[in-house]
Short mmCIF file of C-alpha atoms in Angstrom, two decimals:
data_model
loop_
_atom_site.label_atom_id
_atom_site.label_comp_id
_atom_site.label_asym_id
_atom_site.label_seq_id
_atom_site.Cartn_x
_atom_site.Cartn_y
_atom_site.Cartn_z
CA MET A 1 5.75 -58.89 -37.65
CA ALA A 2 6.06 -55.31 -36.69
CA SER A 3 9.53 -53.55 -37.32
CA PRO A 4 11.74 -53.29 -34.16
CA ASP A 5 10.71 -49.73 -33.37
CA THR A 6 7.08 -50.16 -33.75
CA VAL A 7 4.11 -51.50 -31.53
CA ILE A 8 1.08 -52.85 -33.38
CA SER A 9 -1.99 -50.75 -32.90
CA GLN A 10 -5.36 -52.14 -33.79
CA ASP A 11 -8.35 -49.73 -33.96
CA SER A 12 -11.33 -52.35 -33.74
CA PRO A 13 -13.75 -51.32 -31.10
CA ASP A 14 -13.24 -54.57 -29.31
CA SER A 15 -9.46 -54.81 -29.43
CA GLY A 16 -8.15 -54.91 -25.92
CA LEU A 17 -4.66 -53.96 -24.73
CA ALA A 18 -3.30 -57.42 -24.58
CA LYS A 19 -4.45 -57.61 -28.46
CA ASP A 20 -2.75 -54.41 -29.39
CA SER A 21 0.54 -55.01 -27.87
CA ALA A 22 1.00 -58.44 -28.20
CA ALA A 23 3.64 -58.30 -30.49
CA ALA A 24 5.73 -55.88 -28.38
CA PRO A 25 7.96 -58.58 -26.46
CA LYS A 26 8.77 -60.13 -29.91
CA SER A 27 9.46 -56.88 -31.54
CA THR A 28 11.77 -55.35 -29.13
CA GLY A 29 14.59 -57.02 -27.57
CA ASP A 30 14.37 -58.07 -23.89
CA SER A 31 17.35 -55.89 -22.67
CA ARG A 32 16.10 -52.77 -24.66
CA ARG A 33 12.85 -53.04 -23.08
CA TRP A 34 14.33 -52.97 -19.68
CA TRP A 35 16.64 -50.19 -20.48
CA ALA A 36 13.64 -48.19 -21.51
CA LEU A 37 12.02 -48.72 -18.55
CA GLY A 38 14.92 -47.21 -16.94
CA ILE A 39 14.47 -44.01 -18.82
CA ILE A 40 10.71 -43.92 -18.18
CA ALA A 41 11.23 -44.70 -14.54
CA LEU A 42 13.98 -41.83 -14.24
CA ALA A 43 11.48 -39.22 -16.16
CA GLN A 44 8.59 -40.28 -13.58
CA LEU A 45 11.24 -39.90 -10.79
CA MET A 46 11.87 -36.44 -11.85
CA VAL A 47 7.96 -35.59 -12.26
CA VAL A 48 7.03 -36.83 -8.61
CA LEU A 49 9.88 -35.58 -6.86
CA ASP A 50 9.63 -32.18 -8.04
CA ALA A 51 6.15 -31.94 -6.00
CA SER A 52 8.43 -32.19 -2.82
CA ILE A 53 11.87 -31.09 -3.66
CA ILE A 54 11.16 -27.44 -3.26
CA THR A 55 9.79 -28.26 0.32
CA ILE A 56 12.95 -28.00 2.30
CA ALA A 57 14.45 -25.27 0.07
CA LEU A 58 11.50 -22.97 0.01
CA PRO A 59 12.61 -21.04 3.01
CA TYR A 60 15.80 -20.04 1.12
CA ALA A 61 13.99 -19.16 -1.94
CA GLN A 62 11.31 -17.11 -0.12
CA VAL A 63 14.14 -14.83 1.40
CA ASP A 64 16.03 -14.58 -1.94
CA LEU A 65 13.05 -13.91 -4.20
CA ASP A 66 11.33 -11.64 -1.56
CA ILE A 67 8.12 -13.82 -1.64
CA SER A 68 5.67 -12.97 1.33
CA ASP A 69 4.32 -15.63 3.83
CA ALA A 70 0.81 -15.21 2.21
CA ASN A 71 2.14 -16.01 -1.34
CA ARG A 72 4.72 -18.91 -0.63
CA GLN A 73 2.31 -21.76 -0.98
CA TRP A 74 2.20 -20.92 -4.73
CA ALA A 75 5.82 -22.42 -5.23
CA LEU A 76 3.98 -25.89 -4.52
CA THR A 77 0.46 -25.29 -5.86
CA ALA A 78 1.27 -23.51 -9.21
CA TYR A 79 2.91 -27.10 -9.75
CA THR A 80 0.16 -29.23 -8.67
CA LEU A 81 -2.76 -27.16 -9.94
CA MET A 82 -1.41 -27.20 -13.56
CA PHE A 83 -0.23 -30.83 -13.25
CA GLY A 84 -3.50 -32.16 -11.91
CA GLY A 85 -5.38 -30.10 -13.81
CA LEU A 86 -4.32 -30.91 -17.49
CA LEU A 87 -3.45 -34.68 -16.89
CA LEU A 88 -6.33 -35.93 -18.83
CA LEU A 89 -5.80 -33.70 -21.76
CA GLY A 90 -2.26 -34.73 -21.60
CA GLY A 91 -3.21 -38.40 -21.63
CA ARG A 92 -5.39 -38.01 -24.76
CA MET A 93 -2.84 -36.20 -26.45
CA ALA A 94 -0.49 -39.04 -25.97
CA ASP A 95 -3.06 -41.77 -27.43
CA TYR A 96 -3.64 -39.46 -30.43
CA LEU A 97 -0.05 -37.86 -31.14
CA GLY A 98 1.85 -40.88 -30.07
CA ARG A 99 3.08 -41.73 -26.67
CA ARG A 100 6.82 -41.70 -27.35
CA ARG A 101 6.55 -38.25 -29.20
CA MET A 102 4.82 -36.75 -26.42
CA PHE A 103 7.18 -38.38 -23.85
CA LEU A 104 9.93 -36.47 -25.52
CA ILE A 105 8.19 -33.41 -25.81
CA GLY A 106 7.28 -33.46 -22.12
CA LEU A 107 11.11 -33.83 -21.22
CA ALA A 108 12.06 -31.05 -23.46
CA GLY A 109 9.61 -28.80 -22.11
CA PHE A 110 10.36 -29.78 -18.56
CA ALA A 111 13.96 -29.30 -18.78
CA ALA A 112 13.36 -25.67 -20.18
CA SER A 113 10.65 -24.70 -17.66
CA SER A 114 13.16 -26.33 -14.71
CA ALA A 115 15.74 -23.78 -16.02
CA MET A 116 13.39 -20.66 -15.85
CA ALA A 117 12.40 -21.72 -12.23
CA GLY A 118 15.74 -22.08 -11.42
CA PHE A 119 16.96 -19.03 -12.87
CA ALA A 120 13.87 -16.87 -11.45
CA TRP A 121 14.74 -13.24 -10.77
CA ASP A 122 11.40 -12.70 -8.71
CA ALA A 123 8.44 -14.22 -7.31
CA MET A 124 6.29 -14.22 -10.20
CA SER A 125 8.97 -15.49 -12.57
CA PHE A 126 9.60 -18.36 -10.03
CA PHE A 127 5.69 -19.16 -9.88
CA ALA A 128 5.50 -19.18 -13.79
CA GLY A 129 8.42 -21.63 -14.02
CA ARG A 130 6.70 -23.90 -11.66
CA ALA A 131 3.48 -23.68 -13.31
CA LEU A 132 5.31 -24.52 -16.88
CA GLN A 133 6.67 -27.48 -15.13
CA GLY A 134 3.41 -28.78 -14.06
CA VAL A 135 1.94 -28.18 -17.78
CA PHE A 136 4.89 -30.44 -19.17
CA ALA A 137 4.59 -32.97 -16.24
CA ALA A 138 1.01 -33.28 -17.23
CA ILE A 139 2.19 -34.20 -20.82
CA LEU A 140 4.89 -36.37 -19.67
CA ALA A 141 3.53 -38.58 -16.88
CA PRO A 142 0.65 -40.36 -18.63
CA ALA A 143 3.05 -40.82 -21.89
CA ALA A 144 5.55 -42.55 -19.40
CA LEU A 145 2.85 -44.95 -17.74
CA SER A 146 1.08 -45.84 -21.13
CA LEU A 147 4.35 -46.57 -22.60
CA ILE A 148 4.94 -49.44 -20.04
CA THR A 149 1.44 -50.66 -20.70
CA VAL A 150 2.37 -51.17 -24.59
CA THR A 151 5.84 -52.45 -23.86
CA PHE A 152 5.27 -54.94 -21.28
CA THR A 153 2.27 -57.32 -21.97
CA GLU A 154 3.11 -60.67 -20.18
CA HIS A 155 1.66 -60.38 -16.54
CA ARG A 156 4.63 -61.38 -14.78
CA GLU A 157 7.02 -58.76 -16.67
CA ARG A 158 4.20 -56.26 -16.15
CA ALA A 159 4.11 -56.87 -12.54
CA ARG A 160 7.96 -56.35 -12.48
CA ALA A 161 7.63 -53.03 -14.52
CA PHE A 162 4.89 -51.65 -12.51
CA ALA A 163 7.08 -52.56 -9.20
CA VAL A 164 9.66 -50.14 -10.63
CA TYR A 165 7.21 -47.50 -11.65
CA ALA A 166 5.40 -47.88 -8.07
CA ALA A 167 8.61 -47.64 -6.22
CA VAL A 168 9.52 -44.40 -8.20
CA SER A 169 5.84 -43.06 -7.81
CA GLY A 170 5.70 -43.88 -4.16
CA GLY A 171 9.28 -42.77 -2.96
CA GLY A 172 9.78 -40.06 -5.34
CA ALA A 173 8.37 -37.53 -2.66
CA ALA A 174 10.75 -38.86 -0.18
CA ILE A 175 13.55 -38.77 -2.61
CA GLY A 176 12.81 -35.57 -3.37
CA LEU A 177 13.14 -34.24 0.40
CA ILE A 178 16.44 -35.76 0.50
CA ALA A 179 17.78 -34.28 -2.74
CA GLY A 180 16.17 -30.78 -1.99
CA GLY A 181 18.29 -31.09 1.58
CA ALA A 182 21.42 -31.85 0.14
CA LEU A 183 21.11 -29.55 -2.64
CA THR A 184 20.18 -26.52 -0.70
CA GLU A 185 22.82 -27.25 2.30
CA TYR A 186 25.59 -27.59 -0.10
CA LEU A 187 24.78 -25.82 -3.27
CA SER A 188 21.77 -23.41 -3.38
CA TRP A 189 17.96 -23.77 -3.47
CA ARG A 190 17.97 -23.14 -7.16
CA TRP A 191 19.69 -26.33 -7.83
CA THR A 192 16.53 -27.83 -6.62
CA MET A 193 15.08 -26.79 -9.89
CA LEU A 194 18.18 -26.57 -12.18
CA VAL A 195 18.88 -30.36 -11.61
CA ASN A 196 16.12 -31.34 -13.62
CA THR A 197 17.36 -30.00 -16.80
CA PRO A 198 20.50 -32.27 -17.11
CA ILE A 199 18.19 -35.21 -16.20
CA ALA A 200 15.57 -34.47 -18.55
CA ILE A 201 18.26 -34.04 -21.35
CA ILE A 202 19.64 -37.50 -20.60
CA ALA A 203 16.39 -39.00 -20.33
CA ALA A 204 15.38 -37.50 -23.76
CA ILE A 205 18.54 -38.90 -25.28
CA GLY A 206 17.89 -42.43 -24.12
CA GLY A 207 14.21 -42.05 -24.93
CA LEU A 208 15.11 -41.55 -28.71
CA TRP A 209 17.39 -44.44 -28.50
CA LEU A 210 15.84 -46.93 -26.35
CA VAL A 211 11.90 -46.23 -25.91
CA ILE A 212 9.36 -48.04 -28.64
CA ARG A 213 7.90 -45.87 -31.38
CA ASP A 214 4.25 -46.68 -31.20
CA ILE A 215 1.55 -46.00 -33.76
CA PRO A 216 -0.94 -43.41 -32.58
CA THR A 217 -4.47 -43.96 -32.34
CA LYS A 218 -6.29 -42.98 -35.21
CA ARG A 219 -8.74 -40.22 -34.42
CA THR A 220 -12.13 -40.01 -35.85
CA GLY A 221 -13.45 -37.18 -34.30
CA GLY A 222 -12.03 -33.77 -32.61
CA TYR A 223 -10.15 -33.56 -29.32
CA ASP A 224 -13.12 -33.11 -27.44
CA LEU A 225 -12.10 -29.57 -26.49
CA PRO A 226 -15.28 -28.87 -24.34
CA GLY A 227 -14.56 -31.88 -22.07
CA ALA A 228 -10.86 -30.78 -21.80
CA ILE A 229 -11.80 -27.12 -20.95
CA THR A 230 -14.34 -28.19 -18.37
CA VAL A 231 -12.54 -30.99 -16.60
CA THR A 232 -9.15 -28.93 -16.63
CA LEU A 233 -10.92 -25.84 -15.06
CA GLY A 234 -12.99 -28.04 -12.70
CA LEU A 235 -10.01 -29.92 -11.28
CA ILE A 236 -8.14 -26.72 -10.92
CA SER A 237 -10.93 -24.93 -9.31
CA ILE A 238 -11.46 -28.03 -6.73
CA VAL A 239 -7.70 -28.10 -6.02
CA TYR A 240 -7.77 -24.12 -5.51
CA ALA A 241 -10.87 -24.36 -3.31
CA PHE A 242 -8.62 -26.70 -0.89
CA THR A 243 -5.84 -24.02 -1.21
CA LYS A 244 -8.31 -21.35 -0.31
CA ALA A 245 -9.54 -23.19 2.52
CA ALA A 246 -6.17 -23.54 4.22
CA GLU A 247 -5.64 -19.66 3.50
CA SER A 248 -9.09 -18.15 4.42
CA GLY A 249 -11.12 -20.72 5.87
CA TRP A 250 -13.78 -23.17 5.02
CA GLY A 251 -16.54 -20.75 5.25
CA ALA A 252 -15.18 -18.08 3.31
CA SER A 253 -16.97 -17.03 0.27
CA SER A 254 -13.93 -17.42 -2.08
CA THR A 255 -13.57 -21.06 -0.88
CA ILE A 256 -17.48 -21.85 -1.05
CA PHE A 257 -17.29 -20.22 -4.49
CA PHE A 258 -14.44 -22.19 -5.90
CA PHE A 259 -15.77 -25.61 -4.38
CA VAL A 260 -19.37 -24.73 -6.12
CA ALA A 261 -17.73 -23.94 -9.59
CA GLY A 262 -15.55 -26.89 -9.47
CA ALA A 263 -18.40 -29.05 -8.70
CA VAL A 264 -20.54 -27.83 -11.53
CA LEU A 265 -17.60 -27.87 -14.10
CA LEU A 266 -16.94 -31.57 -13.09
CA ALA A 267 -20.78 -32.31 -13.53
CA VAL A 268 -21.01 -30.58 -16.82
CA PHE A 269 -17.79 -32.64 -17.97
CA VAL A 270 -19.64 -35.83 -17.27
CA ALA A 271 -22.67 -34.81 -19.26
CA ILE A 272 -20.54 -33.93 -22.11
CA GLU A 273 -18.66 -37.33 -22.02
CA MET A 274 -21.94 -38.95 -21.95
CA ARG A 275 -22.98 -37.33 -25.06
CA THR A 276 -19.97 -36.91 -27.25
CA SER A 277 -18.63 -39.52 -29.84
CA ASN A 278 -15.25 -39.10 -29.00
CA PRO A 279 -14.78 -38.13 -25.17
CA LEU A 280 -11.70 -37.20 -23.52
CA LEU A 281 -12.56 -39.62 -20.85
CA PRO A 282 -14.50 -42.80 -21.97
CA LEU A 283 -16.60 -43.22 -18.81
CA ARG A 284 -16.19 -46.96 -19.39
CA ILE A 285 -12.80 -46.68 -18.01
CA PRO A 286 -13.63 -45.51 -14.45
CA GLY A 287 -17.08 -47.23 -14.73
CA GLU A 288 -15.88 -50.78 -14.38
CA LEU A 289 -16.04 -51.67 -10.71
CA ASN A 290 -12.36 -52.87 -10.29
CA ARG A 291 -10.91 -50.06 -12.14
CA GLY A 292 -13.32 -47.69 -10.19
CA GLY A 293 -12.03 -49.02 -6.95
CA ALA A 294 -8.19 -48.64 -8.02
CA TYR A 295 -8.81 -45.04 -9.13
CA LEU A 296 -10.36 -44.26 -5.72
CA VAL A 297 -7.63 -45.84 -3.87
CA ALA A 298 -5.14 -43.83 -5.93
CA PHE A 299 -6.77 -40.52 -4.77
CA ILE A 300 -7.27 -41.58 -1.21
CA ILE A 301 -3.65 -42.86 -0.52
CA PRO A 302 -1.89 -39.76 -1.60
CA THR A 303 -3.96 -37.54 0.65
CA ALA A 304 -2.29 -38.78 3.60
CA MET A 305 1.33 -39.65 2.49
CA PHE A 306 1.83 -36.13 0.98
CA ALA A 307 0.79 -34.31 4.31
CA MET A 308 3.05 -37.08 6.33
CA PHE A 309 6.02 -35.83 4.36
CA LEU A 310 5.09 -32.14 4.85
CA PHE A 311 4.44 -32.43 8.69
CA LEU A 312 7.42 -34.68 9.24
CA SER A 313 9.65 -31.95 7.66
CA TYR A 314 8.34 -29.30 10.04
CA TYR A 315 9.14 -31.71 12.93
CA PHE A 316 12.61 -32.53 11.89
CA GLN A 317 13.79 -29.32 11.13
CA ASN A 318 11.53 -26.83 13.66
CA THR A 319 11.15 -29.17 16.52
CA LEU A 320 14.30 -31.47 16.32
CA GLY A 321 16.32 -28.57 14.79
CA GLU A 322 17.77 -30.97 12.10
CA THR A 323 19.67 -29.25 9.15
CA PRO A 324 18.13 -29.56 5.70
CA LEU A 325 20.24 -32.40 4.72
CA ARG A 326 19.96 -34.38 7.86
CA ALA A 327 16.18 -33.56 7.83
CA GLY A 328 16.15 -35.20 4.10
CA VAL A 329 18.16 -38.21 5.15
CA LEU A 330 15.64 -39.14 8.09
CA PHE A 331 13.19 -39.61 5.20
CA LEU A 332 15.78 -42.43 3.60
CA PRO A 333 14.18 -45.50 5.10
CA PHE A 334 10.89 -44.69 3.42
CA PRO A 335 11.89 -45.04 -0.30
CA ILE A 336 14.39 -47.90 0.51
CA ALA A 337 11.32 -49.90 2.24
CA LEU A 338 8.73 -49.07 -0.26
CA ILE A 339 11.36 -50.44 -3.05
CA VAL A 340 11.83 -53.52 -1.02
CA SER A 341 8.03 -53.89 -0.80
CA ALA A 342 7.11 -53.06 -4.49
CA GLY A 343 9.89 -55.89 -5.40
CA ALA A 344 8.07 -58.18 -3.46
CA ALA A 345 4.85 -57.30 -4.65
CA SER A 346 5.99 -57.92 -8.19
CA SER A 347 6.42 -61.51 -7.41
CA LEU A 348 3.41 -62.04 -5.18
CA LEU A 349 0.67 -60.22 -7.66
CA PRO A 350 0.79 -63.09 -10.05
CA ARG A 351 0.42 -65.71 -7.37
CA PHE A 352 -2.22 -64.09 -5.04
CA GLY A 353 -3.83 -61.42 -7.10
CA PRO A 354 -4.25 -57.51 -6.32
CA ARG A 355 -7.02 -57.70 -3.66
CA PRO A 356 -4.96 -59.35 -0.86
CA LEU A 357 -1.97 -57.38 -1.33
CA MET A 358 -3.99 -54.17 -1.43
CA ILE A 359 -5.85 -55.19 1.89
CA ALA A 360 -2.59 -56.11 3.42
CA GLY A 361 -0.88 -52.74 2.48
CA THR A 362 -3.92 -50.67 3.42
CA ILE A 363 -3.87 -52.31 6.99
CA SER A 364 0.11 -51.81 7.39
CA GLY A 365 -0.76 -48.07 6.41
CA VAL A 366 -3.41 -47.77 9.01
CA LEU A 367 -1.19 -49.22 11.69
CA GLY A 368 1.82 -47.00 10.69
CA TYR A 369 -0.14 -43.77 10.83
CA LEU A 370 -1.81 -44.79 14.11
CA TYR A 371 1.64 -45.29 15.43
CA LEU A 372 3.20 -42.06 14.43
CA ALA A 373 0.19 -40.49 15.68
CA GLN A 374 1.66 -41.33 19.39
CA LEU A 375 4.46 -38.77 18.55
CA ASP A 376 5.39 -36.53 21.67
CA SER A 377 8.11 -34.16 22.94
CA ASP A 378 9.79 -37.20 24.22
CA SER A 379 9.88 -39.08 21.28
CA SER A 380 12.82 -40.35 19.34
CA TRP A 381 13.22 -41.01 15.66
CA VAL A 382 14.46 -44.44 16.14
CA ALA A 383 11.75 -45.65 18.34
CA HIS A 384 8.58 -43.54 16.97
CA VAL A 385 9.10 -42.06 13.58
CA LEU A 386 11.57 -45.03 12.08
CA PRO A 387 8.96 -47.96 12.53
CA SER A 388 5.88 -45.81 11.30
CA GLU A 389 8.13 -45.00 7.95
CA LEU A 390 8.56 -48.63 7.59
CA LEU A 391 4.97 -49.76 8.18
CA ILE A 392 3.55 -47.21 5.80
CA ALA A 393 6.31 -47.61 3.25
CA LEU A 394 5.77 -51.45 3.28
CA GLY A 395 2.09 -51.01 2.89
CA MET A 396 2.48 -48.63 0.15
CA GLY A 397 4.81 -50.79 -2.01
CA LEU A 398 1.86 -53.56 -2.08
CA VAL A 399 -0.85 -50.92 -2.72
CA PHE A 400 0.83 -49.16 -5.63
CA VAL A 401 1.87 -52.11 -7.69
CA SER A 402 -1.67 -53.82 -7.38
CA MET A 403 -3.62 -50.77 -7.75
CA GLN A 404 -1.67 -49.87 -11.05
CA ALA A 405 -2.46 -53.25 -12.38
CA VAL A 406 -5.94 -52.93 -11.52
CA ALA A 407 -6.38 -49.67 -12.83
CA LEU A 408 -4.82 -50.45 -16.24
CA HIS A 409 -6.32 -54.12 -16.54
CA ARG A 410 -7.92 -54.68 -19.93
CA ILE A 411 -7.61 -51.22 -21.26
CA ASP A 412 -7.89 -50.71 -24.91
CA VAL A 413 -4.63 -49.66 -26.31
CA LYS A 414 -6.36 -46.59 -28.00
CA ASP A 415 -7.42 -45.54 -24.13
CA SER A 416 -4.14 -46.43 -22.56
CA GLY A 417 -3.07 -42.69 -22.25
CA VAL A 418 -6.15 -41.32 -20.87
CA ALA A 419 -6.27 -44.31 -18.28
CA SER A 420 -2.79 -43.70 -17.31
CA ALA A 421 -3.42 -40.16 -17.00
CA LEU A 422 -6.41 -40.93 -14.50
CA VAL A 423 -4.20 -42.92 -12.27
CA ASN A 424 -1.83 -39.92 -12.24
CA THR A 425 -4.61 -37.25 -11.91
CA ALA A 426 -6.10 -39.13 -8.91
CA GLN A 427 -2.83 -39.33 -7.14
CA GLN A 428 -1.87 -35.70 -7.81
CA VAL A 429 -5.18 -34.27 -7.00
CA GLY A 430 -5.44 -36.36 -3.94
CA GLY A 431 -2.10 -35.34 -2.75
CA SER A 432 -3.09 -31.39 -3.40
CA VAL A 433 -6.27 -32.14 -1.44
CA GLY A 434 -4.67 -33.72 1.34
CA VAL A 435 -1.96 -31.28 1.67
CA ALA A 436 -4.51 -28.63 1.86
CA LEU A 437 -7.18 -30.08 4.10
CA LEU A 438 -4.69 -31.38 6.80
CA SER A 439 -2.70 -28.07 6.63
CA THR A 440 -5.87 -26.07 7.46
CA ILE A 441 -6.70 -28.85 10.46
CA VAL A 442 -2.97 -28.56 11.74
CA ALA A 443 -3.36 -24.70 11.85
CA GLN A 444 -6.59 -24.98 13.77
CA VAL A 445 -5.66 -27.47 16.13
CA PHE A 446 -2.27 -25.54 16.83
CA SER A 447 -4.33 -22.24 17.33
CA ASN A 448 -6.55 -23.75 19.83
CA ASP A 449 -3.88 -25.55 21.68
CA SER A 450 -0.96 -22.80 21.77
CA GLY A 451 -2.86 -20.28 23.58
CA SER A 452 -0.77 -18.07 25.76
CA ALA A 453 2.21 -20.10 24.31
CA THR A 454 2.49 -17.77 21.50
CA ARG A 455 2.06 -14.02 20.37
CA ILE A 456 1.64 -12.55 16.87
CA GLY A 457 4.86 -11.35 15.55
CA GLU A 458 5.25 -8.22 12.97
CA ASP A 459 4.96 -10.65 10.06
CA GLY A 460 1.57 -12.03 11.43
CA ASN A 461 3.13 -15.21 12.02
CA PRO A 462 2.80 -16.96 15.61
CA VAL A 463 6.23 -16.40 17.79
CA PRO A 464 6.66 -18.75 20.78
CA VAL A 465 6.68 -17.14 24.29
CA ASP A 466 6.54 -20.56 26.30
CA PRO A 467 8.97 -22.88 23.93
CA GLU A 468 7.97 -26.03 25.67
CA ALA A 469 4.26 -25.34 25.30
CA PHE A 470 4.70 -24.03 21.63
CA ILE A 471 6.55 -27.53 20.84
CA SER A 472 4.09 -29.59 22.64
CA ALA A 473 0.99 -27.71 20.73
CA SER A 474 3.08 -28.07 17.61
CA ILE A 475 3.66 -31.81 17.88
CA HIS A 476 -0.09 -32.49 18.96
CA SER A 477 -1.32 -30.59 15.78
CA TYR A 478 0.88 -33.09 13.81
CA ASP A 479 -0.50 -35.97 15.71
CA VAL A 480 -4.09 -35.10 14.77
CA ALA A 481 -2.96 -35.07 11.16
CA PHE A 482 -1.56 -38.40 11.50
CA TYR A 483 -4.80 -39.64 12.93
CA TRP A 484 -6.72 -38.43 9.74
CA GLY A 485 -4.14 -40.17 7.62
CA ALA A 486 -4.82 -43.30 9.54
CA GLY A 487 -8.62 -42.60 8.76
CA PHE A 488 -7.97 -42.37 4.93
CA MET A 489 -6.03 -45.42 4.91
CA ALA A 490 -8.90 -47.13 6.51
CA LEU A 491 -11.00 -45.73 3.89
CA ALA A 492 -8.80 -47.12 1.07
CA LEU A 493 -9.23 -50.47 3.03
CA ALA A 494 -12.97 -50.27 2.83
CA VAL A 495 -12.75 -49.19 -0.89
CA THR A 496 -10.45 -52.40 -1.59
CA VAL A 497 -12.79 -54.76 0.20
CA PHE A 498 -16.00 -53.45 -1.50
CA MET A 499 -14.69 -52.69 -5.05
CA ILE A 500 -11.68 -54.79 -5.91
CA ARG A 501 -13.11 -58.08 -7.01
CA MET A 502 -10.03 -59.34 -9.33
CA ASN A 503 -7.90 -62.21 -8.55
CA ARG A 504 -4.86 -63.79 -9.88
CA HIS A 505 -6.80 -65.70 -12.63
CA ALA A 506 -7.83 -62.40 -14.49
CA LEU A 507 -4.33 -61.59 -14.73
CA GLY A 508 -3.49 -64.91 -15.90
CA ASP A 509 -6.41 -64.67 -18.57
CA GLU A 510 -4.83 -61.39 -20.15
CA THR A 511 -1.40 -63.13 -20.67
CA GLN A 512 -3.18 -66.12 -22.44
CA ASN A 513 -5.19 -63.76 -24.72
CA ALA A 514 -1.91 -62.00 -25.70
CA ALA A 515 -0.13 -65.74 -26.24
CA ALA A 516 -3.14 -66.67 -28.70
CA VAL A 517 -3.11 -63.62 -30.49
CA ALA A 518 0.67 -63.77 -31.22
CA ALA A 519 0.54 -67.22 -32.12
#
């Protein structure tokens, strides 16, 4: 039997995750494991909400640091580019160097880079701090999720652990908006960054005391640096291309160049992974039908959800005239409903399996976005926004818990870090793509609709001439984006129907295998 701080790791080619971590429940006290989950969830919450916490605070940071309108998007994309681009490498480092070790390193780096961004003295120092936050988030996030897979092996417990993780992952963006509004209104926009430092320090102390000490996977070859470089540059190029599309247009030569460069680099990455003996991303991980479907759903869902937060934030503050705090509070039902839904999903998953829950969740999401797209100038938050938030959040809780269970089902422990990273990569890149794509669509629709309702101000931005027509054009542009959101949810539904075949018996088989090995 392993020592209390150790999870046994097997290196045989056919040893599965259940086999490798079967001793975990016996070697680690129940209460300690659940306290450790709290620390892991706290770290994940910090990573997720940091992608959105600056959204409401950005206008204040822009004035303080003299950031131009053209460059303000880097407050968001500097973080998401580095985060999405480096996640796979971060996941493989967790496998080879130890998940607990990389978890702690990620927390320490995130604390330091958050302080740098919070104390920024100009635009470049702020963007650099945000980029470093993305680097350390890419180390932290896959280590956190893979720690769950090696700590909780019994399928009912793992479902509950995934429910906590899913609630944090799905609700973190909304919580970030609430926290960003409160901190901006009562303290300073700088505290949206500085608040991470004490939280990361607390999580690191808790991680040292509570999180299991795993044995890293033995490395039989190099780190697959060619694969790491090509996939990182490829993902960064793709995400940056969508950012350029929002800024310069889809037909701009710079946009086309980065799309083509990203596609070529990702194709080279796949070719490298097919030939190398120690791949950064073993293609067997996304190559299995169910897991491939789960990763696609993980990519599609945030394309709609992240953009919804962004446009509703504009609607609350610019259209309804809400303060930053009140705008954040209006998002509060979303994380609450998502937490309730994720908790219910953890109980339903072992009984019904992931497929029915994912189908129900995506249908709920489609209905929520379709209803939200009926927003007009006479709409109220209670009658129109709140029901939509609840429908979308309830659906997301069912989807996230089930999707993560499928994505990490029967993953070898030596691949758990990179498999976890792929979930986060799909979500982060999907969110970045969705914000860039739908922002471009919103801008184009607004430009076509606003007409004589606006004039171009000295700063190059549209200024309302006819306020009512201006508001009407703004809301219509958001509605178009919400219709696109419904389309993305329908696409996730189609992927679920045609690719997710796993049933509840498959989850039960994993538990039986773990029990047999432990015996």
